[in-house]
PDB file of C-alpha atoms in Angstrom:
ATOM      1  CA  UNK K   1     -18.083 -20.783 -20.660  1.00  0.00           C
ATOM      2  CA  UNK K   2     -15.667 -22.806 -18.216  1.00  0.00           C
ATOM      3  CA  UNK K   3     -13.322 -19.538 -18.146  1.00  0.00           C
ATOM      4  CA  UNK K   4     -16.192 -17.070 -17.562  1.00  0.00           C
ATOM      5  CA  UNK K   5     -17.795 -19.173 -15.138  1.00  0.00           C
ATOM      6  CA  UNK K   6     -14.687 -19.317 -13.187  1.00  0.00           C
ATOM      7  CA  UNK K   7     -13.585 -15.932 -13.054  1.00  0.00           C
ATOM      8  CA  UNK K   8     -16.997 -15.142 -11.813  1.00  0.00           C
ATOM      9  CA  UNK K   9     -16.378 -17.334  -9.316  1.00  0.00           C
ATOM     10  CA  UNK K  10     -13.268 -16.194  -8.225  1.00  0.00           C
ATOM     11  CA  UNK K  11     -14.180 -12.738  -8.248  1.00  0.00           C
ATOM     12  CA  UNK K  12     -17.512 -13.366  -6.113  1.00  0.00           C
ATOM     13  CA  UNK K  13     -15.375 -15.654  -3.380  1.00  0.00           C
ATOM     14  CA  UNK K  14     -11.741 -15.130  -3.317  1.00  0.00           C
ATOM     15  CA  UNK K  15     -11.268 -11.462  -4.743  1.00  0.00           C
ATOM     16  CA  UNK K  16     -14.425  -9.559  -3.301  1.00  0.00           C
ATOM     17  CA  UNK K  17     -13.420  -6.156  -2.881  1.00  0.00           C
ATOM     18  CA  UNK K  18     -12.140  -6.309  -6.719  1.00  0.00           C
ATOM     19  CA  UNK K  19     -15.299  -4.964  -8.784  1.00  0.00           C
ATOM     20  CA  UNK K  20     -15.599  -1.857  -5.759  1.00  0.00           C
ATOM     21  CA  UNK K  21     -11.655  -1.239  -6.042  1.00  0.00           C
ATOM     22  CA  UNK K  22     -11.969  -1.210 -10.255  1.00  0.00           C
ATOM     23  CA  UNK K  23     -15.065   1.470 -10.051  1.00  0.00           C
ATOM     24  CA  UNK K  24     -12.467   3.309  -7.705  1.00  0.00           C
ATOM     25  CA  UNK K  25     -10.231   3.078  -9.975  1.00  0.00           C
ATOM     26  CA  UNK K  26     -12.429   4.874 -13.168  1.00  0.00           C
ATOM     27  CA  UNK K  27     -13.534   7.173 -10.873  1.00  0.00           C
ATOM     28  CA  UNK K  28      -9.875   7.884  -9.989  1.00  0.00           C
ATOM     29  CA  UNK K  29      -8.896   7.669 -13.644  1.00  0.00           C
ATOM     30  CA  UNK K  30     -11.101  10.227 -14.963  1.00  0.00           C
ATOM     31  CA  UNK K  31     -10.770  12.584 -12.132  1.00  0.00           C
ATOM     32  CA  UNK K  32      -7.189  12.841 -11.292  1.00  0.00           C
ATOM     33  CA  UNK K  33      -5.170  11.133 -14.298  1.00  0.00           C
ATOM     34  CA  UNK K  34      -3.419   8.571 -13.472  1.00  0.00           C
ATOM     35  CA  UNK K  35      -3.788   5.476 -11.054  1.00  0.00           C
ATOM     36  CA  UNK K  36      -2.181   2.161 -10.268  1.00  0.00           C
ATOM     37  CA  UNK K  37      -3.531  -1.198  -8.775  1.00  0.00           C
ATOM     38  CA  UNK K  38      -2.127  -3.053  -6.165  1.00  0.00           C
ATOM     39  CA  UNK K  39      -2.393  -7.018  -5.892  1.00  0.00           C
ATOM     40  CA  UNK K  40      -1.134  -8.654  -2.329  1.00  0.00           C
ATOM     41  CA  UNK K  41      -1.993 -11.483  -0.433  1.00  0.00           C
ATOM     42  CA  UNK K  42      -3.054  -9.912   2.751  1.00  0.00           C
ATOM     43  CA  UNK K  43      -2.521 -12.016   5.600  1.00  0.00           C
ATOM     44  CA  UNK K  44      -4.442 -10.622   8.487  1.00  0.00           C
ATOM     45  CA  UNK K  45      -7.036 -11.151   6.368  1.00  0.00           C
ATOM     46  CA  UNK K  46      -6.340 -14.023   4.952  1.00  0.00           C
ATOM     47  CA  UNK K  47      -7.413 -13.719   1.295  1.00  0.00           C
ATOM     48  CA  UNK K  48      -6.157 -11.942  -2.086  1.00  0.00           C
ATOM     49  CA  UNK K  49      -6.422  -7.857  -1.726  1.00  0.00           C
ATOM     50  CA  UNK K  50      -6.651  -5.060  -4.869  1.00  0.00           C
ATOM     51  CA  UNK K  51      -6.191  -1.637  -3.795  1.00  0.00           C
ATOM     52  CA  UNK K  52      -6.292   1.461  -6.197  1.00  0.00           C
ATOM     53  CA  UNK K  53      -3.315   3.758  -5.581  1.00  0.00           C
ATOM     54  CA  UNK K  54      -3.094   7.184  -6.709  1.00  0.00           C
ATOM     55  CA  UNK K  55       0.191   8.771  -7.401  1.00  0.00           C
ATOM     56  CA  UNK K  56      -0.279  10.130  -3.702  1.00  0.00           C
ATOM     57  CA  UNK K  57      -0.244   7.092  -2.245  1.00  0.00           C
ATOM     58  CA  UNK K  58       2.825   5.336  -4.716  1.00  0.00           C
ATOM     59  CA  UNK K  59       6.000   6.241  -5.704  1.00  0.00           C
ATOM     60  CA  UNK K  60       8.375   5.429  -8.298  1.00  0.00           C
ATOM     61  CA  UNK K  61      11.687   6.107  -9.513  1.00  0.00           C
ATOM     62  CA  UNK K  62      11.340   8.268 -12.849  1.00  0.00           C
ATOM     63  CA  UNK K  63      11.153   6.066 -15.825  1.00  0.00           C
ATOM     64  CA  UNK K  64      10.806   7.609 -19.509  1.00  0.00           C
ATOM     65  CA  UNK K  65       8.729   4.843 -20.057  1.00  0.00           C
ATOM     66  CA  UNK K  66       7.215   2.274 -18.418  1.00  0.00           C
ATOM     67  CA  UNK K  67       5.763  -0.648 -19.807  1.00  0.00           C
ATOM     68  CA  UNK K  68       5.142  -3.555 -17.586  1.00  0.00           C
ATOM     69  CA  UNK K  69       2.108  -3.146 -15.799  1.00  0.00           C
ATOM     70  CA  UNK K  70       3.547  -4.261 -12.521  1.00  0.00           C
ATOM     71  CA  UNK K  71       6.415  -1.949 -12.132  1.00  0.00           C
ATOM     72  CA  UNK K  72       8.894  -4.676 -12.848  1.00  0.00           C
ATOM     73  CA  UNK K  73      11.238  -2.547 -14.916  1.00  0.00           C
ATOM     74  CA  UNK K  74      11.848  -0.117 -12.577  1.00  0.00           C
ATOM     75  CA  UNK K  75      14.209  -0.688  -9.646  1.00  0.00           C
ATOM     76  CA  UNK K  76      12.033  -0.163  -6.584  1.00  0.00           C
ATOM     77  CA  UNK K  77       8.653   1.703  -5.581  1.00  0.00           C
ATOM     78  CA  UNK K  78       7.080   2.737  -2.400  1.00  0.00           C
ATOM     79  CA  UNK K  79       3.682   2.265  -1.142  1.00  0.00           C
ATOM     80  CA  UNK K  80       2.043   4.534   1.557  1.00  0.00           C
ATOM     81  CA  UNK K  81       0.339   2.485   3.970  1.00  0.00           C
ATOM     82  CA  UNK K  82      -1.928   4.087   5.506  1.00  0.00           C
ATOM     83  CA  UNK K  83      -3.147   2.271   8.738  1.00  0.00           C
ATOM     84  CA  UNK K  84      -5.489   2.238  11.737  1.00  0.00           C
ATOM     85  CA  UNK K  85      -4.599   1.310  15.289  1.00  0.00           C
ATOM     86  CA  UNK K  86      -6.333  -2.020  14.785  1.00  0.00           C
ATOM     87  CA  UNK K  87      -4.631  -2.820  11.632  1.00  0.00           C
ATOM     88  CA  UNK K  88      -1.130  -2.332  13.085  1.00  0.00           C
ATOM     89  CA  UNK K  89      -2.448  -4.321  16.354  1.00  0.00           C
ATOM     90  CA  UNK K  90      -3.288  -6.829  13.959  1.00  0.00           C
ATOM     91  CA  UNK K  91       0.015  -7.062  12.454  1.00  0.00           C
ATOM     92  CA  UNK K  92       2.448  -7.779  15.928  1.00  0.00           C
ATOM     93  CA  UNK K  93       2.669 -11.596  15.209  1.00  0.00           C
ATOM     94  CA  UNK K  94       4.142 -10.415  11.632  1.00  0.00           C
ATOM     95  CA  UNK K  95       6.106  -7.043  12.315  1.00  0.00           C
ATOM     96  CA  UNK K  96       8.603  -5.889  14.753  1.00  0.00           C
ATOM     97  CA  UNK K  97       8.075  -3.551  17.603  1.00  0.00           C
ATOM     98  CA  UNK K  98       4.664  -2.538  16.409  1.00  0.00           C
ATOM     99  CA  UNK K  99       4.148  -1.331  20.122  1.00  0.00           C
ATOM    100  CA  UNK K 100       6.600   1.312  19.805  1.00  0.00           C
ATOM    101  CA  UNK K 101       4.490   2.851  16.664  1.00  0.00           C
ATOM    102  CA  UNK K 102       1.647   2.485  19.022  1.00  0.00           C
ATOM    103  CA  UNK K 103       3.089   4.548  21.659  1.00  0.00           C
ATOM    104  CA  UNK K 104       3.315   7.569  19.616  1.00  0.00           C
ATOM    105  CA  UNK K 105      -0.396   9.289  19.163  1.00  0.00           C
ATOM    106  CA  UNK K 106      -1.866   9.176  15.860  1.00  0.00           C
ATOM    107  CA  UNK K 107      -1.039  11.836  13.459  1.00  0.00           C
ATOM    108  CA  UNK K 108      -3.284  15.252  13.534  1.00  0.00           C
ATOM    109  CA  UNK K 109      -4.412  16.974   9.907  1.00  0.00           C
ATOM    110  CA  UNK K 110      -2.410  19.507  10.629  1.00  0.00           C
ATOM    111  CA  UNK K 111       0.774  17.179  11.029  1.00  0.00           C
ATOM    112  CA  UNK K 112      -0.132  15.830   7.580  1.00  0.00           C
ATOM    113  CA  UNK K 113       1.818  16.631   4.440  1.00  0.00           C
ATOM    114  CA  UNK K 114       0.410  18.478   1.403  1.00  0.00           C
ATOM    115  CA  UNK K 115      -2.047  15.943  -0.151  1.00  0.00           C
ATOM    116  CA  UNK K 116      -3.736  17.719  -3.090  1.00  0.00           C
ATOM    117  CA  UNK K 117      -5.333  15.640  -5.135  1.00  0.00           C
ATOM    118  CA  UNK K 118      -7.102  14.709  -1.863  1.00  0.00           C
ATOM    119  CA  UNK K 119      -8.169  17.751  -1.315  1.00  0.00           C
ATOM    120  CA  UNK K 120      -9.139  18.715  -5.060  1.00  0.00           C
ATOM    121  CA  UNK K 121     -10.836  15.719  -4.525  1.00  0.00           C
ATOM    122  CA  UNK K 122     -12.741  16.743  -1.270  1.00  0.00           C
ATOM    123  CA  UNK K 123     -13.613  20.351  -2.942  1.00  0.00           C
ATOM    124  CA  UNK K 124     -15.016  19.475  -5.519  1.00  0.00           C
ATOM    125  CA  UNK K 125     -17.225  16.648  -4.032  1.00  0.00           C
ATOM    126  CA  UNK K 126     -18.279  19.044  -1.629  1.00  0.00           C
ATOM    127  CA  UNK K 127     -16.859  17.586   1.781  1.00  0.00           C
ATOM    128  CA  UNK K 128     -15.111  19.457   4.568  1.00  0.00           C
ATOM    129  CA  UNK K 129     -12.336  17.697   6.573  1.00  0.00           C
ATOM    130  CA  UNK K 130     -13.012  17.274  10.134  1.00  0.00           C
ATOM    131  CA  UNK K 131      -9.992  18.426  11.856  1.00  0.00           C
ATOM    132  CA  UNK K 132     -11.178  18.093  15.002  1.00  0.00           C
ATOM    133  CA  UNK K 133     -11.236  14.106  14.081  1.00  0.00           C
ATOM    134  CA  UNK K 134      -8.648  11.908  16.199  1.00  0.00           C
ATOM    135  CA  UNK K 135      -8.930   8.155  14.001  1.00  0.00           C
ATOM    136  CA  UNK K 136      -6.283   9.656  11.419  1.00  0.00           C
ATOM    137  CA  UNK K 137      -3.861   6.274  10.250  1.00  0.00           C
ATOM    138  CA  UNK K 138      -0.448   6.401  11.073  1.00  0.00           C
ATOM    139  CA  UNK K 139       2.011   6.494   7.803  1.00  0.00           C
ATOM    140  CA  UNK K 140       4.292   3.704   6.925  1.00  0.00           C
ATOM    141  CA  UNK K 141       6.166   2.909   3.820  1.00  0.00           C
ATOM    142  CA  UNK K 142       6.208  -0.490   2.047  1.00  0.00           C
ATOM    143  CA  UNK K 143       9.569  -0.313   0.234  1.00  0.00           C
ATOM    144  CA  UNK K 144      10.104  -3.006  -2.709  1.00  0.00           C
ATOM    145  CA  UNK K 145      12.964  -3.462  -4.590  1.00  0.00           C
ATOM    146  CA  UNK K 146      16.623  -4.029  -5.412  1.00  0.00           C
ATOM    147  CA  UNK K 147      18.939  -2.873  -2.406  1.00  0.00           C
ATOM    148  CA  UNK K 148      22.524  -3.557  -1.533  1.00  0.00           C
ATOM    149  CA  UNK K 149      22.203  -4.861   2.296  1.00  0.00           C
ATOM    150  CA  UNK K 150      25.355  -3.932   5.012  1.00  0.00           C
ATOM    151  CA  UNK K 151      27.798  -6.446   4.440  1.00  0.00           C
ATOM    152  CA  UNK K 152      26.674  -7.852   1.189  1.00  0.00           C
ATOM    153  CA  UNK K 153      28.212  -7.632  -1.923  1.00  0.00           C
ATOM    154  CA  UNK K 154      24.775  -7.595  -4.781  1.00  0.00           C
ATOM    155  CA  UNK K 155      21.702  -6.288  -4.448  1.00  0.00           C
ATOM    156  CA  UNK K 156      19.018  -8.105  -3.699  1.00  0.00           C
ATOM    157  CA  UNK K 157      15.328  -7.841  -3.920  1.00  0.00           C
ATOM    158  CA  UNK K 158      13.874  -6.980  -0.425  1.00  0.00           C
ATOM    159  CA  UNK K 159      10.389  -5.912   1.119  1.00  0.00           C
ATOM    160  CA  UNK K 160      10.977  -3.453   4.183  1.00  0.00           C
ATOM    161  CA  UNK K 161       7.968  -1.548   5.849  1.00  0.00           C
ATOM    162  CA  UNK K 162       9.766   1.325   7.886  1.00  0.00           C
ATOM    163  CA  UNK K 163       8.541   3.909   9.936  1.00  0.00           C
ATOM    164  CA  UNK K 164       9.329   7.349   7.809  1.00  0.00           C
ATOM    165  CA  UNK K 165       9.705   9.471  10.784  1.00  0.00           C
ATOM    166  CA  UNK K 166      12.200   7.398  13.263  1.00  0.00           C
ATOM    167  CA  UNK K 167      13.470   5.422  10.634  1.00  0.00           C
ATOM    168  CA  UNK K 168      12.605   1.448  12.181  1.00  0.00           C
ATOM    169  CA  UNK K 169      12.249  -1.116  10.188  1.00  0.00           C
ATOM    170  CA  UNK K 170       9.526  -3.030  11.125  1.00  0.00           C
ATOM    171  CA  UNK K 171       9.057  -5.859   8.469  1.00  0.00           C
ATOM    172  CA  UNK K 172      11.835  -7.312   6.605  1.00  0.00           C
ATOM    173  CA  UNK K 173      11.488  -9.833   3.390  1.00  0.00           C
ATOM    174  CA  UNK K 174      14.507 -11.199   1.315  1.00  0.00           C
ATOM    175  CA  UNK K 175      12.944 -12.995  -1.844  1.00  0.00           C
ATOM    176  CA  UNK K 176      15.305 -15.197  -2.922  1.00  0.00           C
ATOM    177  CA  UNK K 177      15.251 -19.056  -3.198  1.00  0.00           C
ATOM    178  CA  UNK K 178      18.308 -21.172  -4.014  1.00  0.00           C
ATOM    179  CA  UNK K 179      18.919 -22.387  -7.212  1.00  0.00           C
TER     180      UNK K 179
END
């Protein structure tokens, strides 16, 4: 009773978009295949995020099998991010030169690449895609994983979000602690 109580609890307060992002995620499931969840600590918004990823939106390196459910056993992934104006205005207290993403203009649908299980997706539901529509996101990738840094000598475990087309690196996390 304690246990159910408090995961009710926790999912009502601290995790709220969780029960929307898991009916996403069947929905996902059933219609395209295959889907991943993501769990961060989101810090703009202060609070613990789920989002459902498809395999459009993450990559990872080919594995014959993979069996831990949070990628650990594979050597990196990458996220697309996906983000609004707003959110990257949001994140210049956290990220590097976020003015210079900025100053480019948001990406058109027909700059986009192929997506299509999004557009499957939009078929068969029926929807058209407004190209006229100038709110697109601007791409980023959230890179995770092992990497080898200039001038080291082992790899260690880093979180980069770089801009795909010029190449900056915006963010840049080392996760390592001293023994």
């Amino acid at each position: 009773d304690v246990l159910t109580l408090h995961m009710n609890w926790q999912l009502r307060e601290q995790i709220r978009d969780f029960p929307r992002q898991m009916h996403r995620a069947l929905l996902a499931f059933f219609f395209i295949g295959d889907v991943s969840g993501h769990s961060f600590y989101d810090p703009v918004l202060k609070s613990n995020r789920h989002e459902v990823l498809t395999p459009e939106d993450l990559l990872v390196p080919y594995a014959s099998v993979t069996t831990m459910p949070d990628y650990s056993d594979v050597p990196w992934l990458i996220k697309i991010l996906r983000l609004y104006r707003v959110d990257l205005e949001a994140r210049t207290d956290e990220w590097s030169d976020v003015d210079k993403i900025l100053e480019k203009p948001p990406p058109t649908f027909e700059e986009e690449p192929d997506e299509p299980l999004a557009e499957v997706a939009t078929e068969s539901s029926e929807q058209e895609i407004d190209s006229a529509q100038e709110a697109r996101p601007y791409k980023l990738l959230s890179f995770e994983g092992w990497m080898k840094l200039p001038g080291d000598k082992r790899l260690r475990f880093i979180q980069a979000v770089v801009d795909p087309e010029s190449g900056w690196v915006h963010c840049l996390k080392l996760h390592e602690q001293e023994n």
